[in-house]
Amino acid sequence: MTTEHSTTTFADLTTIGVGGPIRTFLTPDTRDGIIDAVRQADAAGLPLSVIGGGSNLLVADDPFDGIVVRDARQDIRFGSPQADGTVSVTADAGCNWDDFVATTVVQGLEGVEGLSGIPGTVGASVVQNIGAYGQEVASSVTKVEAWDRETSRAVVLETQQLQFGYRMSALKASMYDAPARPSSRLFPTPRFVVLSVTFRMHRGAEGTVGYGQLAKALGVEVGDRMPVAAIREAVLHVRAAKGMLEDAHRYEIAAMAGAKRADTVKAALQAQRETTGSDGPDFNRHSCGSFFMNPILDDTQATMLPEDAPRFPAVLPSGAPGTKTSAAWLIDHAGFHKGYAVADGAPASLSTLHTLALTNRGSARAADIALLARTVRDGVERAFGVRLVPEPVLVGITW
């Protein structure tokens, strides 16, 4: 069945809580329903936004005169254990990502525990190639079933076809003509609409601690093995301390009903109360997560960085060697510190806990977030000659 919702806005559906009214919002709960909704929009020539958890999306305040589709399917299917200790796990695209992680941890599977607490859905995870604390979703994905909007047929994309990179995939790339320059033909939804994702995970109660901050929280060394449940709890604790979890109160909004399991919503609300000491909203969580991608620079650009700027080996989009630096470091050293706002009392500011999140302090509109983002972008470019690229999908907002 496909449910059509009335008077819904992107502010209702996104973690940052901004965005204008939606002409048509559909939540199909069958595979055929998802495909039909996508074909309906494409046949009518209407803008199409297939939305996951709304955590990587900044939409303008103007009305969206098109169709928004959110997959309401949340099934997770486990294959039989193989001789090499791996298990195939397939999840519907609409499955809440952290619900998926929690389920695999309970099943004693290793592979995505370091990605605990990331808002969004399973389908969105492969579009963005989400990553954190030493893991990327690309490391566990074996195939994606998707609807091809150009050929009007279902296809299966193998790992090599997905072309995973840093916060990038062939799915995401299909929406853009160049970084931050949307394609007029497909945007804001990829050519391939994800229907399900299959992961190869390892059976075993332990995982590898792959990140220094996480190792410190666990009191171990990077590379040590720990129970996957302990790694998950440590990740959630570290993310909560930085305001990098979604505000669980968003699931009290009618438009978000059923998008996350009731038991995990209850647990998230309790954990949020314990972290913040309040039953109210946590505005540091009203964000798109990390707003800017860490820049990957060529040799010429890298030599222009200050000596103390972070540097990590990386690969440029061309395949040539490059240098990754920290967007958070650039922002802070360009003079934009925690809590920065363009004016006293402005409704949008950098998080008071770290500089990578742009936050809605309760009454911001998309225009306020965009102004803050451009101010930071321009300041960093003046200071270091590096132009930051946004991580979220920007709809109706010129970059």
Coordinates of N, CA, C and O in Angstrom, one line a residue, residues 209-342:
V209 N 38.9 -2.5 16.6 CA 38.8 -1.0 16.9 C 39.7 -0.3 15.9 O 41.0 -0.5 16.0
G210 N 39.1 0.5 15.0 CA 39.9 1.0 13.9 C 40.2 2.5 14.0 O 40.5 3.1 13.0
Y211 N 40.0 3.2 15.1 CA 40.0 4.6 15.2 C 40.5 5.1 16.5 O 40.1 4.5 17.6
G212 N 41.4 6.1 16.5 CA 42.1 6.5 17.8 C 41.1 7.0 18.9 O 41.2 6.6 20.0
Q213 N 40.2 7.8 18.5 CA 39.2 8.3 19.4 C 38.4 7.2 20.0 O 38.0 7.3 21.2
L214 N 38.0 6.3 19.2 CA 37.2 5.1 19.7 C 38.1 4.3 20.6 O 37.6 3.8 21.7
A215 N 39.3 4.0 20.3 CA 40.2 3.2 21.1 C 40.4 3.9 22.5 O 40.4 3.2 23.5
K216 N 40.5 5.2 22.5 CA 40.6 5.9 23.8 C 39.4 5.7 24.6 O 39.5 5.5 25.9
A217 N 38.2 5.8 24.0 CA 37.0 5.6 24.8 C 36.9 4.2 25.4 O 36.3 4.0 26.4
L218 N 37.4 3.3 24.7 CA 37.4 1.9 25.1 C 38.6 1.5 26.0 O 38.6 0.4 26.6
G219 N 39.6 2.4 26.1 CA 40.7 2.1 26.9 C 41.6 1.0 26.3 O 42.2 0.2 27.0
V220 N 41.7 0.9 24.9 CA 42.5 -0.1 24.2 C 43.3 0.6 23.2 O 43.3 1.8 23.0
E221 N 44.0 -0.2 22.4 CA 44.8 0.3 21.3 C 44.1 0.1 20.0 O 43.3 -0.8 19.8
V222 N 44.4 1.0 19.0 CA 43.9 0.8 17.6 C 44.4 -0.5 17.1 O 45.6 -0.9 17.2
G223 N 43.5 -1.3 16.5 CA 43.8 -2.6 16.1 C 43.4 -3.7 17.0 O 43.4 -4.9 16.6
D224 N 43.1 -3.4 18.3 CA 42.7 -4.4 19.2 C 41.3 -4.9 18.8 O 40.5 -4.2 18.2
R225 N 41.0 -6.1 19.3 CA 39.7 -6.7 19.1 C 38.9 -6.6 20.4 O 39.3 -6.8 21.5
M226 N 37.6 -6.2 20.2 CA 36.7 -6.0 21.3 C 35.3 -6.5 20.9 O 35.0 -6.6 19.7
P227 N 34.4 -6.8 21.8 CA 33.1 -7.2 21.5 C 32.4 -6.2 20.6 O 32.5 -5.0 20.9
V228 N 31.7 -6.6 19.6 CA 31.0 -5.7 18.7 C 30.0 -4.8 19.5 O 29.8 -3.6 19.2
A229 N 29.4 -5.4 20.5 CA 28.4 -4.6 21.3 C 29.1 -3.5 22.1 O 28.5 -2.4 22.2
A230 N 30.3 -3.8 22.6 CA 31.0 -2.7 23.3 C 31.5 -1.6 22.3 O 31.5 -0.4 22.7
I231 N 31.9 -2.0 21.1 CA 32.3 -1.0 20.1 C 31.1 -0.1 19.8 O 31.2 1.1 19.7
R232 N 29.9 -0.8 19.6 CA 28.7 0.0 19.3 C 28.4 1.0 20.4 O 28.2 2.2 20.1
E233 N 28.4 0.6 21.6 CA 28.1 1.5 22.7 C 29.1 2.6 22.8 O 28.8 3.8 23.1
A234 N 30.4 2.3 22.6 CA 31.4 3.4 22.6 C 31.2 4.4 21.5 O 31.4 5.6 21.7
V235 N 30.9 3.9 20.3 CA 30.6 4.8 19.2 C 29.4 5.7 19.5 O 29.5 7.0 19.3
L236 N 28.4 5.2 20.1 CA 27.2 6.0 20.4 C 27.5 7.0 21.5 O 27.1 8.2 21.4
H237 N 28.4 6.6 22.4 CA 28.8 7.6 23.5 C 29.6 8.7 22.9 O 29.4 9.9 23.2
V238 N 30.6 8.4 22.0 CA 31.4 9.4 21.4 C 30.6 10.3 20.6 O 30.7 11.6 20.6
R239 N 29.7 9.8 19.8 CA 28.9 10.6 18.9 C 27.9 11.5 19.7 O 27.7 12.7 19.4
A240 N 27.4 11.0 20.8 CA 26.5 11.8 21.6 C 27.3 13.0 22.2 O 26.7 14.1 22.3
A241 N 28.5 12.7 22.7 CA 29.3 13.8 23.3 C 29.6 14.9 22.3 O 29.8 16.1 22.7
K242 N 29.5 14.6 21.0 CA 29.8 15.7 20.0 C 28.5 16.2 19.3 O 28.5 16.9 18.4
G243 N 27.3 15.7 19.8 CA 26.1 16.1 19.2 C 25.8 15.5 17.9 O 25.0 16.0 17.1
M244 N 26.5 14.4 17.5 CA 26.4 13.8 16.2 C 25.5 12.6 16.1 O 25.8 11.7 15.4
L245 N 24.4 12.7 16.9 CA 23.3 11.8 16.8 C 22.1 12.6 16.4 O 22.0 13.9 16.7
E246 N 21.1 12.0 15.8 CA 19.8 12.8 15.5 C 19.1 13.0 16.8 O 19.2 12.2 17.8
D247 N 18.3 14.0 16.9 CA 17.4 14.3 18.0 C 16.2 13.3 17.9 O 15.4 13.4 17.0
A248 N 16.2 12.4 18.9 CA 15.2 11.3 18.8 C 13.7 11.9 18.9 O 12.8 11.2 18.6
H249 N 13.6 13.1 19.3 CA 12.2 13.7 19.4 C 11.6 13.9 18.0 O 10.4 14.0 17.9
R250 N 12.4 13.8 17.0 CA 11.9 14.0 15.6 C 10.9 12.9 15.3 O 10.0 13.0 14.4
Y251 N 11.0 11.7 15.9 CA 10.1 10.6 15.6 C 8.7 10.8 16.3 O 7.8 9.9 16.1
E252 N 8.6 11.9 17.1 CA 7.3 12.2 17.6 C 6.4 13.0 16.6 O 5.2 13.2 16.9
I253 N 7.1 13.5 15.5 CA 6.3 14.2 14.5 C 5.5 13.2 13.6 O 6.0 12.1 13.3
A254 N 4.3 13.5 13.3 CA 3.4 12.6 12.6 C 4.0 12.1 11.3 O 3.9 10.9 11.0
A255 N 4.7 12.9 10.6 CA 5.3 12.5 9.3 C 6.4 11.5 9.4 O 6.8 10.9 8.5
M256 N 7.0 11.4 10.7 CA 8.1 10.5 10.9 C 7.6 9.2 11.5 O 8.4 8.3 11.8
A257 N 6.3 9.0 11.8 CA 5.8 7.8 12.5 C 6.1 6.6 11.7 O 5.9 6.5 10.5
G258 N 6.7 5.6 12.4 CA 7.0 4.3 11.8 C 8.3 4.3 11.0 O 8.7 3.2 10.5
A259 N 9.1 5.4 10.9 CA 10.3 5.4 10.2 C 11.5 4.7 11.0 O 12.5 4.5 10.4
K260 N 11.3 4.5 12.3 CA 12.2 3.8 13.1 C 11.5 3.0 14.1 O 10.3 3.3 14.5
R261 N 12.0 1.8 14.5 CA 11.4 0.9 15.4 C 11.0 1.6 16.7 O 11.8 2.4 17.2
A262 N 9.8 1.3 17.2 CA 9.4 2.0 18.4 C 10.3 1.7 19.6 O 10.6 2.6 20.4
D263 N 10.8 0.5 19.7 CA 11.7 0.2 20.9 C 13.0 1.0 20.8 O 13.6 1.4 21.8
T264 N 13.5 1.1 19.6 CA 14.8 1.9 19.5 C 14.6 3.4 19.6 O 15.5 4.1 20.1
V265 N 13.4 3.9 19.2 CA 13.1 5.3 19.5 C 13.1 5.5 21.0 O 13.6 6.5 21.5
K266 N 12.4 4.6 21.7 CA 12.3 4.7 23.2 C 13.7 4.7 23.8 O 14.0 5.6 24.7
A267 N 14.6 3.8 23.4 CA 15.9 3.8 23.9 C 16.7 5.0 23.6 O 17.5 5.5 24.4
A268 N 16.5 5.5 22.4 CA 17.3 6.7 22.0 C 16.8 8.0 22.8 O 17.6 8.8 23.1
L269 N 15.5 8.1 23.0 CA 15.0 9.2 23.9 C 15.6 9.1 25.3 O 16.0 10.1 25.8
Q270 N 15.7 7.9 25.8 CA 16.2 7.7 27.2 C 17.7 8.1 27.2 O 18.2 8.8 28.1
A271 N 18.4 7.6 26.2 CA 19.9 8.0 26.1 C 20.1 9.4 26.0 O 21.0 10.0 26.5
Q272 N 19.2 10.1 25.2 CA 19.4 11.5 25.0 C 19.1 12.3 26.3 O 19.8 13.3 26.6
R273 N 18.1 11.9 27.1 CA 17.9 12.5 28.4 C 19.1 12.4 29.3 O 19.4 13.3 30.0
E274 N 19.7 11.2 29.3 CA 20.9 11.0 30.1 C 22.0 11.8 29.7 O 22.8 12.3 30.5
T275 N 22.2 12.1 28.4 CA 23.3 12.9 27.9 C 23.1 14.4 28.1 O 24.0 15.1 28.5
T276 N 21.9 14.8 27.8 CA 21.6 16.3 27.9 C 21.0 16.8 29.2 O 21.1 18.0 29.5
G277 N 20.5 15.8 30.0 CA 19.8 16.2 31.3 C 18.5 16.9 31.1 O 18.1 17.6 32.0
S278 N 17.9 16.7 29.9 CA 16.7 17.4 29.6 C 15.8 16.5 28.8 O 16.2 15.7 28.0
D279 N 14.5 16.8 28.9 CA 13.5 16.1 28.0 C 13.2 16.9 26.7 O 12.4 16.5 25.9
G280 N 13.9 18.1 26.6 CA 13.6 18.9 25.5 C 14.5 18.6 24.3 O 15.4 17.7 24.4
P281 N 14.4 19.4 23.3 CA 15.3 19.2 22.1 C 16.7 19.5 22.4 O 17.0 20.3 23.2
D282 N 17.6 18.9 21.6 CA 19.0 19.2 21.7 C 19.4 19.8 20.3 O 19.6 19.1 19.3
F283 N 19.5 21.1 20.3 CA 19.7 21.8 19.1 C 21.1 21.5 18.4 O 21.2 21.7 17.2
N284 N 22.0 21.0 19.2 CA 23.3 20.6 18.5 C 23.1 19.4 17.6 O 23.9 19.1 16.7
R285 N 22.0 18.7 17.8 CA 21.7 17.6 17.0 C 20.8 18.0 15.8 O 20.5 17.1 14.9
H286 N 20.4 19.2 15.7 CA 19.5 19.7 14.6 C 20.4 20.1 13.5 O 20.6 21.3 13.2
S287 N 21.0 19.1 12.8 CA 22.0 19.4 11.8 C 21.9 18.4 10.6 O 21.1 17.5 10.7
C288 N 22.8 18.6 9.7 CA 22.9 17.5 8.6 C 24.2 16.7 8.9 O 24.7 16.0 8.0
G289 N 24.6 16.7 10.1 CA 25.9 16.0 10.5 C 27.0 16.8 10.0 O 27.0 18.1 10.0
S290 N 28.1 16.2 9.5 CA 29.2 16.9 9.0 C 28.8 17.6 7.7 O 28.5 17.0 6.8
F291 N 28.8 19.0 7.7 CA 28.3 19.7 6.6 C 29.3 19.8 5.4 O 28.9 19.8 4.3
F292 N 30.6 19.8 5.7 CA 31.6 19.9 4.7 C 32.4 18.6 4.6 O 32.8 18.1 5.6
M293 N 32.8 18.3 3.4 CA 33.6 17.1 3.2 C 35.1 17.5 3.4 O 35.5 18.7 3.2
N294 N 35.9 16.6 3.9 CA 37.3 16.9 4.1 C 37.9 17.0 2.7 O 37.8 16.1 1.9
P295 N 38.6 18.1 2.4 CA 39.1 18.3 1.0 C 40.2 17.4 0.7 O 41.1 17.1 1.6
I296 N 40.3 16.9 -0.5 CA 41.4 16.1 -1.0 C 42.1 17.0 -2.1 O 41.5 17.4 -3.1
L297 N 43.3 17.3 -1.8 CA 44.1 18.3 -2.6 C 45.2 17.7 -3.4 O 45.7 16.7 -3.1
D298 N 45.5 18.4 -4.5 CA 46.6 18.0 -5.3 C 47.9 18.6 -4.7 O 47.8 19.3 -3.7
D299 N 49.0 18.2 -5.2 CA 50.3 18.6 -4.6 C 50.4 20.1 -4.5 O 50.9 20.6 -3.5
T300 N 50.0 20.9 -5.5 CA 50.1 22.3 -5.5 C 49.3 22.9 -4.4 O 49.8 23.8 -3.6
Q301 N 48.1 22.4 -4.2 CA 47.2 23.0 -3.2 C 47.7 22.6 -1.8 O 47.7 23.4 -0.9
A302 N 48.2 21.3 -1.7 CA 48.7 20.9 -0.4 C 49.9 21.7 0.1 O 50.0 21.9 1.3
T303 N 50.8 22.1 -0.8 CA 51.9 22.9 -0.4 C 51.6 24.2 0.2 O 52.4 24.9 0.9
M304 N 50.4 24.7 -0.1 CA 49.9 26.0 0.3 C 49.3 26.0 1.8 O 49.1 27.0 2.4
L305 N 49.1 24.8 2.3 CA 48.6 24.6 3.6 C 49.6 25.0 4.7 O 50.8 24.9 4.4
P306 N 49.2 25.6 5.8 CA 50.2 25.8 6.9 C 50.8 24.5 7.3 O 50.3 23.4 7.2
E307 N 52.0 24.6 7.9 CA 52.8 23.4 8.3 C 52.1 22.5 9.2 O 52.2 21.3 9.2
D308 N 51.3 23.1 10.1 CA 50.6 22.3 11.2 C 49.2 21.8 10.7 O 48.5 21.2 11.5
A309 N 48.8 22.0 9.5 CA 47.6 21.5 9.0 C 47.6 20.0 8.9 O 48.6 19.4 8.5
P310 N 46.6 19.3 9.3 CA 46.5 17.9 9.1 C 46.7 17.4 7.7 O 46.2 18.1 6.8
R311 N 47.4 16.3 7.5 CA 47.7 15.8 6.1 C 47.6 14.3 6.2 O 48.2 13.6 7.1
F312 N 46.8 13.7 5.3 CA 46.6 12.3 5.2 C 46.7 11.8 3.7 O 46.2 12.5 2.9
P313 N 47.4 10.7 3.4 CA 47.4 10.2 2.1 C 46.0 10.0 1.6 O 45.1 9.4 2.3
A314 N 45.7 10.3 0.3 CA 44.4 10.1 -0.3 C 44.5 9.9 -1.8 O 45.6 10.0 -2.3
V315 N 43.4 9.7 -2.4 CA 43.4 9.5 -3.9 C 42.4 10.6 -4.5 O 41.3 10.7 -4.0
L316 N 42.9 11.3 -5.5 CA 42.1 12.3 -6.2 C 41.1 11.6 -7.1 O 41.2 10.4 -7.4
P317 N 40.0 12.3 -7.4 CA 39.0 11.7 -8.3 C 39.6 11.1 -9.6 O 39.1 10.2 -10.2
S318 N 40.7 11.7 -10.1 CA 41.4 11.2 -11.3 C 42.1 9.9 -11.1 O 42.6 9.3 -12.0
G319 N 42.3 9.5 -9.8 CA 43.1 8.3 -9.5 C 44.5 8.6 -9.1 O 45.2 7.7 -8.6
A320 N 44.9 9.9 -9.2 CA 46.2 10.3 -8.8 C 46.4 10.4 -7.3 O 45.4 10.7 -6.6
P321 N 47.6 10.3 -6.8 CA 47.8 10.5 -5.3 C 47.4 11.9 -4.9 O 47.7 12.9 -5.7
G322 N 46.8 12.1 -3.8 CA 46.5 13.4 -3.3 C 46.7 13.5 -1.8 O 47.2 12.5 -1.1
T323 N 46.3 14.6 -1.2 CA 46.4 14.8 0.2 C 45.1 15.2 0.8 O 44.5 16.2 0.3
K324 N 44.6 14.5 1.8 CA 43.4 14.9 2.5 C 43.7 15.7 3.7 O 44.7 15.4 4.4
T325 N 43.0 16.8 3.9 CA 43.1 17.6 5.1 C 41.8 17.7 5.8 O 40.8 17.2 5.3
S326 N 41.8 18.3 7.0 CA 40.6 18.3 7.8 C 39.8 19.6 7.6 O 40.3 20.7 7.8
A327 N 38.5 19.4 7.2 CA 37.7 20.6 7.0 C 37.4 21.3 8.4 O 37.4 22.5 8.5
A328 N 37.3 20.5 9.5 CA 37.1 21.1 10.8 C 38.3 21.9 11.2 O 38.1 23.0 11.7
W329 N 39.5 21.5 10.9 CA 40.7 22.3 11.2 C 40.7 23.6 10.4 O 41.0 24.6 11.0
L330 N 40.4 23.5 9.1 CA 40.4 24.7 8.3 C 39.4 25.7 8.8 O 39.7 26.9 8.8
I331 N 38.2 25.2 9.1 CA 37.1 26.1 9.6 C 37.6 26.8 10.9 O 37.4 28.0 11.0
D332 N 38.1 26.0 11.8 CA 38.5 26.6 13.1 C 39.6 27.6 12.9 O 39.6 28.7 13.5
H333 N 40.6 27.3 12.1 CA 41.8 28.1 11.9 C 41.5 29.3 11.0 O 42.3 30.2 10.9
A334 N 40.4 29.3 10.3 CA 39.9 30.5 9.6 C 39.2 31.4 10.4 O 38.7 32.5 10.0
G335 N 39.0 31.1 11.7 CA 38.3 32.0 12.7 C 36.9 31.7 13.0 O 36.2 32.4 13.7
F336 N 36.4 30.5 12.5 CA 35.0 30.1 12.8 C 35.0 29.1 13.8 O 35.2 27.9 13.6
H337 N 34.8 29.5 15.1 CA 35.0 28.6 16.2 C 33.6 28.0 16.6 O 32.6 28.3 16.0
K338 N 33.6 27.0 17.5 CA 32.4 26.4 18.0 C 31.4 27.5 18.4 O 31.7 28.4 19.1
G339 N 30.1 27.3 17.9 CA 29.1 28.2 18.3 C 29.0 29.5 17.4 O 28.2 30.3 17.6
Y340 N 29.9 29.6 16.4 CA 29.9 30.8 15.5 C 28.6 31.0 14.9 O 28.0 30.0 14.3
A341 N 28.1 32.2 14.8 CA 26.9 32.6 14.1 C 27.2 33.9 13.4 O 28.1 34.7 13.7
V342 N 26.5 34.2 12.3 CA 26.8 35.4 11.5 C 26.5 36.6 12.2 O 26.9 37.7 11.9

